[in-house]
Amino acid sequence: MIIDIEINGDHLMSNSFESIIQDNRIVGSYKQILPEDAALLGAAVGTWLKNKATIAIARDFRIDSRMMKRAFTGGLMSTGVSALDFHGSPTPLLQFYIRRFGADAGVMFTSGHYEDDKTSIRIFDETGAELTFKKLNEILEIYKNKNIRRVSPAEMINIEDATGATDVYIEGIKNVIDRESIANSNFKVVIDCALGPTSIVFPSILNDLNVEVIAINSFNPKIIPKSLPNSESLVSLAKTVIANDANLGVAFDVEGGRAVFCDEKGKLRSSDSVAAGLVSYIADRSLGDIILSESISKNVDMMVEKMDKDGVKVIRVRDYPGAIASKIREEGGIFGASDTGSFWAPAFTVDSDGMFVALKVLEVLSKLNQPLSSYLDKMRLLPMKIKSIEVKNNLNNNLFAYLEEIVAYEKDLQFKYNIDILSGTKVVFTRGWVSVYASHQDSKIINLVAEADDDKVMNNILKSVIDKIQKFIAN
């Protein structure tokens, strides 16, 4: 059912979450998701859960996320469900708590990347994993039909603060990495917390591990900020790493679930290359399957094949929310990686955790006693083609959003889809891909990296994307 509302001439759409479902998530602008929608959704989730169930709820620091969370919580309470309030917290901390202490579900309110005016509502099951589409659809059916279970005030349960959750997470994450090796290395690390709640957790973890921390964008903004990381913030990260002679730079997304890495030379490293480095390290020490997104560089497969180790194989899946985590559970996988800046370590968490993977990178550097640049450079086995283009007036972020919106390329090139890789976007074709991302030296320069199973295909898909970019610049 769709209810159209006219307010001050703006055409708003309410009670129609089907139109804003993006890969098992609810994502919409302030005109698409109203506070009353969030309240009804909270009531639908509460109805879907059993009476007196407990649901963990968190948000990022944005004021619209706070508003939506409060509206959602009101609807939830009306159904007799208990709410455990994490206030502003990173998504990985919320998911860790759900898994460790047995909440019945969880909800995270956060902003979209490249889309400042959009809110994302992520719903997790009792394991901390995102709901499957089947389960999400069950909630949406309750929402549409307004078949809500209401309780009397006497049956309502107060909201409780998640006291001590941060401390539990910090101790948990330190128990699954080599603390001594990291502490003895005297690292210096620059972190960009994207004006998100990672800032209240990760600096403390690094300090406890004897890591010198230089934190940027690590405060609670009073106004709605631009979504980070963006091209300018990544250039700032790279320059800060160089200026402070740091060993590593890390830029998180606003939730803390994804991360972009910068080596000691100030060069941004792709998720593909970081995945290759981590897979090499982990597979050398453990047996089990490696679960990868279908569009991540084939270089990772070649690297695993070169290791020639029995008991380690690569499985690829389309990276829908929850897909890699689900496959890891099914196959007993030991590690997962996506070109979106997401990494899965099932020994610690069911979903991607940017903070954990940053610590794992530090562990790798400490154990192997070499800088990130030289370690990742050794992982490159597959040829690639690189181009650079100047984009005037800092149009990078708009360009990335533009490429994200493109739904069709030339049919003979067999375009498939676009991926937000945090530092830019990746355009995926049937036989290869082209990554478009900000230069670490100048936010007005964009780099293009192409990989394909054939030189001719690589040249063609690279030309196709360059043509699209030049058209964007011209317009």
PDB file of N, CA and C in Angstrom, residues 36 38 73 139 178 212 279 298 306 321 364 368 383 421:
ATOM      1  N   GLU A  36       7.347   9.085  11.132  1.00  0.00           N
ATOM      2  CA  GLU A  36       6.198   8.199  11.368  1.00  0.00           C
ATOM      3  C   GLU A  36       6.379   6.846  10.695  1.00  0.00           C
ATOM      4  N   ALA A  38       9.361   5.394  10.456  1.00  0.00           N
ATOM      5  CA  ALA A  38      10.285   4.702  11.353  1.00  0.00           C
ATOM      6  C   ALA A  38       9.549   4.146  12.568  1.00  0.00           C
ATOM      7  N   THR A  73      12.208   3.549  18.112  1.00  0.00           N
ATOM      8  CA  THR A  73      12.161   2.993  19.464  1.00  0.00           C
ATOM      9  C   THR A  73      10.781   3.168  20.085  1.00  0.00           C
ATOM     10  N   ILE A 139       8.836  -8.765   7.843  1.00  0.00           N
ATOM     11  CA  ILE A 139       8.621  -7.524   8.588  1.00  0.00           C
ATOM     12  C   ILE A 139       7.864  -6.510   7.742  1.00  0.00           C
ATOM     13  N   ASP A 178      47.487 -10.488  17.956  1.00  0.00           N
ATOM     14  CA  ASP A 178      48.748 -10.640  18.676  1.00  0.00           C
ATOM     15  C   ASP A 178      49.117  -9.299  19.313  1.00  0.00           C
ATOM     16  N   GLU A 212      50.984   4.872  18.704  1.00  0.00           N
ATOM     17  CA  GLU A 212      50.780   6.323  18.693  1.00  0.00           C
ATOM     18  C   GLU A 212      49.697   6.654  17.685  1.00  0.00           C
ATOM     19  N   VAL A 279      44.863 -12.446   2.964  1.00  0.00           N
ATOM     20  CA  VAL A 279      44.620 -13.850   2.618  1.00  0.00           C
ATOM     21  C   VAL A 279      45.918 -14.644   2.658  1.00  0.00           C
ATOM     22  N   LYS A 298      41.148 -11.045  -9.481  1.00  0.00           N
ATOM     23  CA  LYS A 298      41.534 -12.450  -9.652  1.00  0.00           C
ATOM     24  C   LYS A 298      42.957 -12.692  -9.130  1.00  0.00           C
ATOM     25  N   LYS A 306      49.253 -20.070  -6.038  1.00  0.00           N
ATOM     26  CA  LYS A 306      50.711 -20.082  -5.947  1.00  0.00           C
ATOM     27  C   LYS A 306      51.177 -20.686  -4.626  1.00  0.00           C
ATOM     28  N   PRO A 321      24.375  -7.756   0.856  1.00  0.00           N
ATOM     29  CA  PRO A 321      24.517  -7.726   2.311  1.00  0.00           C
ATOM     30  C   PRO A 321      24.187  -9.084   2.932  1.00  0.00           C
ATOM     31  N   VAL A 364      50.085  -8.158  10.914  1.00  0.00           N
ATOM     32  CA  VAL A 364      50.856  -8.660   9.776  1.00  0.00           C
ATOM     33  C   VAL A 364      52.187  -7.909   9.665  1.00  0.00           C
ATOM     34  N   LEU A 368      55.788  -9.790  10.241  1.00  0.00           N
ATOM     35  CA  LEU A 368      56.648  -9.938   9.066  1.00  0.00           C
ATOM     36  C   LEU A 368      57.752  -8.896   9.033  1.00  0.00           C
ATOM     37  N   PRO A 383      48.577  -8.710 -14.455  1.00  0.00           N
ATOM     38  CA  PRO A 383      48.771  -7.403 -15.097  1.00  0.00           C
ATOM     39  C   PRO A 383      47.542  -6.505 -14.941  1.00  0.00           C
ATOM     40  N   ILE A 421      33.486   1.549  -3.442  1.00  0.00           N
ATOM     41  CA  ILE A 421      34.694   0.994  -2.836  1.00  0.00           C
ATOM     42  C   ILE A 421      35.301   1.948  -1.804  1.00  0.00           C
TER      43      ILE A 421
END
